[in-house]
């Protein structure tokens, strides 16, 4: 079951990719002065992922003052960095190659048509600077839009 508002966000450490480099980073070390937004997706390089990350940038999510937005996906660091370079994306993405973070967040589901492959359901968590969940959203629908206004409001409240 995914964490709910008021829960402590599950801790994890993974390679954090910025389009050029990747470094092992613990979630608590990645929180900004006010917190962070975690966006769980399946895989990079899907048309769906490209669409969503473009939308987050166009919505100004890369400019939340002191509030980083991180993706969490099942891809390796080299493909994530190439994805970020091709999009010329300002975001960083955690490489959750073994699905440890997705599992800790209760988001793992088997992908239809991809026997034995599990990825995170699409989800967004707004965390405060202590790692407490202040907003949580998830869906089983791969193309359902993230409620941007709700996420932006949750960030603005911190």
PDB file of C-alpha atoms in Angstrom:
ATOM      1  CA  UNK A   1       0.000   0.000   0.000  1.00  0.00           C
ATOM      2  CA  UNK A   2       1.467   3.394  -0.970  1.00  0.00           C
ATOM      3  CA  UNK A   3       2.272   5.857   1.800  1.00  0.00           C
ATOM      4  CA  UNK A   4      -0.521   8.277   2.656  1.00  0.00           C
ATOM      5  CA  UNK A   5      -0.475  11.918   3.652  1.00  0.00           C
ATOM      6  CA  UNK A   6       1.171  12.206   7.064  1.00  0.00           C
ATOM      7  CA  UNK A   7       3.265   9.025   6.660  1.00  0.00           C
ATOM      8  CA  UNK A   8       7.037   9.049   6.610  1.00  0.00           C
ATOM      9  CA  UNK A   9       8.158   8.444   3.043  1.00  0.00           C
ATOM     10  CA  UNK A  10      10.008   5.146   2.688  1.00  0.00           C
ATOM     11  CA  UNK A  11      13.750   5.732   2.598  1.00  0.00           C
ATOM     12  CA  UNK A  12      15.782   4.511  -0.348  1.00  0.00           C
ATOM     13  CA  UNK A  13      19.128   5.009  -2.011  1.00  0.00           C
ATOM     14  CA  UNK A  14      19.592   4.796  -5.757  1.00  0.00           C
ATOM     15  CA  UNK A  15      21.687   6.260  -8.541  1.00  0.00           C
ATOM     16  CA  UNK A  16      20.503   9.812  -9.207  1.00  0.00           C
ATOM     17  CA  UNK A  17      20.966  10.729 -12.870  1.00  0.00           C
ATOM     18  CA  UNK A  18      21.129  14.325 -14.112  1.00  0.00           C
ATOM     19  CA  UNK A  19      21.682  13.782 -17.839  1.00  0.00           C
ATOM     20  CA  UNK A  20      25.466  13.727 -17.552  1.00  0.00           C
ATOM     21  CA  UNK A  21      26.467  11.919 -14.360  1.00  0.00           C
ATOM     22  CA  UNK A  22      24.955   9.580 -11.811  1.00  0.00           C
ATOM     23  CA  UNK A  23      25.746   9.179  -8.137  1.00  0.00           C
ATOM     24  CA  UNK A  24      24.401   7.001  -5.345  1.00  0.00           C
ATOM     25  CA  UNK A  25      22.036   9.292  -3.473  1.00  0.00           C
ATOM     26  CA  UNK A  26      19.815   8.673  -0.477  1.00  0.00           C
ATOM     27  CA  UNK A  27      16.374  10.220  -0.658  1.00  0.00           C
ATOM     28  CA  UNK A  28      16.922  12.189   2.559  1.00  0.00           C
ATOM     29  CA  UNK A  29      20.046  13.751   1.005  1.00  0.00           C
ATOM     30  CA  UNK A  30      18.092  14.757  -2.111  1.00  0.00           C
ATOM     31  CA  UNK A  31      15.370  16.655  -0.274  1.00  0.00           C
ATOM     32  CA  UNK A  32      15.580  20.388  -0.880  1.00  0.00           C
ATOM     33  CA  UNK A  33      15.213  23.084   1.757  1.00  0.00           C
ATOM     34  CA  UNK A  34      11.448  22.641   1.613  1.00  0.00           C
ATOM     35  CA  UNK A  35      11.219  19.024   0.418  1.00  0.00           C
ATOM     36  CA  UNK A  36      10.896  17.322  -2.960  1.00  0.00           C
ATOM     37  CA  UNK A  37       8.434  15.865  -5.435  1.00  0.00           C
ATOM     38  CA  UNK A  38       8.821  12.204  -6.435  1.00  0.00           C
ATOM     39  CA  UNK A  39       7.292  11.142  -9.750  1.00  0.00           C
ATOM     40  CA  UNK A  40       7.169   7.357 -10.257  1.00  0.00           C
ATOM     41  CA  UNK A  41       6.965   6.139 -13.860  1.00  0.00           C
ATOM     42  CA  UNK A  42       7.498   2.843 -15.660  1.00  0.00           C
ATOM     43  CA  UNK A  43      10.321   3.273 -18.143  1.00  0.00           C
ATOM     44  CA  UNK A  44      12.001   6.164 -19.919  1.00  0.00           C
ATOM     45  CA  UNK A  45      11.889   6.384 -23.728  1.00  0.00           C
ATOM     46  CA  UNK A  46       8.228   5.507 -23.924  1.00  0.00           C
ATOM     47  CA  UNK A  47       6.098   8.075 -25.713  1.00  0.00           C
ATOM     48  CA  UNK A  48       4.085   8.391 -22.511  1.00  0.00           C
ATOM     49  CA  UNK A  49       7.163   9.221 -20.403  1.00  0.00           C
ATOM     50  CA  UNK A  50       8.410  11.748 -22.946  1.00  0.00           C
ATOM     51  CA  UNK A  51       5.002  13.408 -23.004  1.00  0.00           C
ATOM     52  CA  UNK A  52       4.747  13.670 -19.206  1.00  0.00           C
ATOM     53  CA  UNK A  53       8.261  15.026 -18.652  1.00  0.00           C
ATOM     54  CA  UNK A  54       7.685  17.672 -21.343  1.00  0.00           C
ATOM     55  CA  UNK A  55       4.440  18.618 -19.597  1.00  0.00           C
ATOM     56  CA  UNK A  56       6.149  18.925 -16.189  1.00  0.00           C
ATOM     57  CA  UNK A  57       8.763  21.235 -17.672  1.00  0.00           C
ATOM     58  CA  UNK A  58       6.201  23.331 -19.544  1.00  0.00           C
ATOM     59  CA  UNK A  59       4.196  23.632 -16.316  1.00  0.00           C
ATOM     60  CA  UNK A  60       7.250  25.143 -14.624  1.00  0.00           C
ATOM     61  CA  UNK A  61       7.939  22.243 -12.281  1.00  0.00           C
ATOM     62  CA  UNK A  62      11.663  22.745 -12.846  1.00  0.00           C
ATOM     63  CA  UNK A  63      11.314  26.164 -11.226  1.00  0.00           C
ATOM     64  CA  UNK A  64       9.757  25.258  -7.849  1.00  0.00           C
ATOM     65  CA  UNK A  65      11.956  27.446  -5.633  1.00  0.00           C
ATOM     66  CA  UNK A  66      14.058  25.074  -3.498  1.00  0.00           C
ATOM     67  CA  UNK A  67      11.772  22.175  -4.347  1.00  0.00           C
ATOM     68  CA  UNK A  68      13.365  19.597  -6.658  1.00  0.00           C
ATOM     69  CA  UNK A  69      11.284  17.238  -8.781  1.00  0.00           C
ATOM     70  CA  UNK A  70      12.749  13.751  -9.219  1.00  0.00           C
ATOM     71  CA  UNK A  71      11.627  10.869 -11.357  1.00  0.00           C
ATOM     72  CA  UNK A  72      11.899   7.257 -10.185  1.00  0.00           C
ATOM     73  CA  UNK A  73      12.027   4.628 -12.960  1.00  0.00           C
ATOM     74  CA  UNK A  74      13.171   1.025 -13.585  1.00  0.00           C
ATOM     75  CA  UNK A  75      15.811   1.969 -16.182  1.00  0.00           C
ATOM     76  CA  UNK A  76      19.580   1.936 -15.785  1.00  0.00           C
ATOM     77  CA  UNK A  77      21.584   5.137 -15.388  1.00  0.00           C
ATOM     78  CA  UNK A  78      22.994   5.254 -18.916  1.00  0.00           C
ATOM     79  CA  UNK A  79      19.571   5.078 -20.575  1.00  0.00           C
ATOM     80  CA  UNK A  80      18.151   7.604 -18.093  1.00  0.00           C
ATOM     81  CA  UNK A  81      20.963  10.046 -18.841  1.00  0.00           C
ATOM     82  CA  UNK A  82      20.455   9.614 -22.579  1.00  0.00           C
ATOM     83  CA  UNK A  83      16.707  10.184 -22.132  1.00  0.00           C
ATOM     84  CA  UNK A  84      17.357  13.393 -20.179  1.00  0.00           C
ATOM     85  CA  UNK A  85      19.870  14.589 -22.798  1.00  0.00           C
ATOM     86  CA  UNK A  86      17.524  13.904 -25.704  1.00  0.00           C
ATOM     87  CA  UNK A  87      14.750  15.839 -23.967  1.00  0.00           C
ATOM     88  CA  UNK A  88      17.187  18.534 -22.843  1.00  0.00           C
ATOM     89  CA  UNK A  89      15.440  18.048 -19.522  1.00  0.00           C
ATOM     90  CA  UNK A  90      16.214  20.061 -16.380  1.00  0.00           C
ATOM     91  CA  UNK A  91      15.085  17.205 -14.107  1.00  0.00           C
ATOM     92  CA  UNK A  92      16.982  14.398 -12.411  1.00  0.00           C
ATOM     93  CA  UNK A  93      15.758  10.813 -12.239  1.00  0.00           C
ATOM     94  CA  UNK A  94      16.539   8.014  -9.788  1.00  0.00           C
ATOM     95  CA  UNK A  95      17.496   4.692 -11.369  1.00  0.00           C
ATOM     96  CA  UNK A  96      15.347   2.151  -9.523  1.00  0.00           C
ATOM     97  CA  UNK A  97      16.718  -0.721 -11.596  1.00  0.00           C
ATOM     98  CA  UNK A  98      15.829  -3.442  -9.071  1.00  0.00           C
ATOM     99  CA  UNK A  99      12.495  -1.800  -8.170  1.00  0.00           C
ATOM    100  CA  UNK A 100      13.479  -1.406  -4.508  1.00  0.00           C
ATOM    101  CA  UNK A 101      11.977   2.087  -4.233  1.00  0.00           C
ATOM    102  CA  UNK A 102       8.806   1.144  -6.141  1.00  0.00           C
ATOM    103  CA  UNK A 103       8.389  -1.889  -3.892  1.00  0.00           C
ATOM    104  CA  UNK A 104       8.967   0.160  -0.717  1.00  0.00           C
ATOM    105  CA  UNK A 105       6.275   2.598  -1.891  1.00  0.00           C
ATOM    106  CA  UNK A 106       3.814  -0.221  -2.606  1.00  0.00           C
ATOM    107  CA  UNK A 107       3.585   0.641  -6.289  1.00  0.00           C
ATOM    108  CA  UNK A 108       4.877  -2.456  -8.119  1.00  0.00           C
ATOM    109  CA  UNK A 109       2.521  -3.941 -10.695  1.00  0.00           C
ATOM    110  CA  UNK A 110       3.058  -6.429 -13.487  1.00  0.00           C
ATOM    111  CA  UNK A 111       3.017  -4.800 -16.900  1.00  0.00           C
ATOM    112  CA  UNK A 112       0.353  -6.114 -19.230  1.00  0.00           C
ATOM    113  CA  UNK A 113       1.902  -7.785 -22.247  1.00  0.00           C
ATOM    114  CA  UNK A 114       5.348  -7.891 -20.585  1.00  0.00           C
ATOM    115  CA  UNK A 115       5.297 -11.229 -18.745  1.00  0.00           C
ATOM    116  CA  UNK A 116       7.242 -11.136 -15.512  1.00  0.00           C
ATOM    117  CA  UNK A 117       8.084  -7.440 -15.782  1.00  0.00           C
ATOM    118  CA  UNK A 118       7.017  -5.210 -12.928  1.00  0.00           C
ATOM    119  CA  UNK A 119       7.205  -1.448 -12.752  1.00  0.00           C
ATOM    120  CA  UNK A 120       5.759   1.209 -10.517  1.00  0.00           C
ATOM    121  CA  UNK A 121       2.269   2.471 -11.096  1.00  0.00           C
ATOM    122  CA  UNK A 122       2.345   6.145 -11.982  1.00  0.00           C
ATOM    123  CA  UNK A 123       2.422   8.093  -8.749  1.00  0.00           C
ATOM    124  CA  UNK A 124       3.404  11.470  -7.331  1.00  0.00           C
ATOM    125  CA  UNK A 125       4.415  12.226  -3.757  1.00  0.00           C
ATOM    126  CA  UNK A 126       5.134  15.673  -2.347  1.00  0.00           C
ATOM    127  CA  UNK A 127       7.488  15.348   0.625  1.00  0.00           C
ATOM    128  CA  UNK A 128       8.420  18.012   3.132  1.00  0.00           C
ATOM    129  CA  UNK A 129      12.020  18.620   4.225  1.00  0.00           C
ATOM    130  CA  UNK A 130      11.703  15.897   6.896  1.00  0.00           C
ATOM    131  CA  UNK A 131      10.477  13.317   4.366  1.00  0.00           C
ATOM    132  CA  UNK A 132       6.855  13.345   5.486  1.00  0.00           C
ATOM    133  CA  UNK A 133       4.287  12.800   2.731  1.00  0.00           C
ATOM    134  CA  UNK A 134       2.243  15.984   2.287  1.00  0.00           C
ATOM    135  CA  UNK A 135       0.480  14.917  -0.921  1.00  0.00           C
ATOM    136  CA  UNK A 136       0.003  11.500  -2.524  1.00  0.00           C
ATOM    137  CA  UNK A 137      -1.543  10.437  -5.827  1.00  0.00           C
ATOM    138  CA  UNK A 138      -1.330   7.213  -7.843  1.00  0.00           C
ATOM    139  CA  UNK A 139      -3.184   5.564 -10.684  1.00  0.00           C
ATOM    140  CA  UNK A 140      -3.300   2.297 -12.596  1.00  0.00           C
ATOM    141  CA  UNK A 141      -3.865   4.238 -15.820  1.00  0.00           C
ATOM    142  CA  UNK A 142      -0.622   4.870 -17.729  1.00  0.00           C
ATOM    143  CA  UNK A 143      -2.036   7.782 -19.715  1.00  0.00           C
ATOM    144  CA  UNK A 144      -4.167   9.436 -16.999  1.00  0.00           C
ATOM    145  CA  UNK A 145      -2.823  12.943 -16.358  1.00  0.00           C
ATOM    146  CA  UNK A 146      -1.216  13.881 -13.068  1.00  0.00           C
ATOM    147  CA  UNK A 147      -3.433  16.394 -11.228  1.00  0.00           C
ATOM    148  CA  UNK A 148      -0.929  19.200 -11.776  1.00  0.00           C
ATOM    149  CA  UNK A 149      -2.851  21.854  -9.907  1.00  0.00           C
ATOM    150  CA  UNK A 150      -3.069  19.657  -6.794  1.00  0.00           C
ATOM    151  CA  UNK A 151       0.665  18.944  -6.868  1.00  0.00           C
ATOM    152  CA  UNK A 152       1.458  22.630  -7.385  1.00  0.00           C
ATOM    153  CA  UNK A 153      -0.847  23.577  -4.508  1.00  0.00           C
ATOM    154  CA  UNK A 154       0.805  21.025  -2.198  1.00  0.00           C
ATOM    155  CA  UNK A 155       4.242  22.408  -3.089  1.00  0.00           C
ATOM    156  CA  UNK A 156       2.997  25.957  -2.543  1.00  0.00           C
ATOM    157  CA  UNK A 157       1.705  25.029   0.916  1.00  0.00           C
ATOM    158  CA  UNK A 158       5.205  24.092   2.102  1.00  0.00           C
TER     159      UNK A 158
END
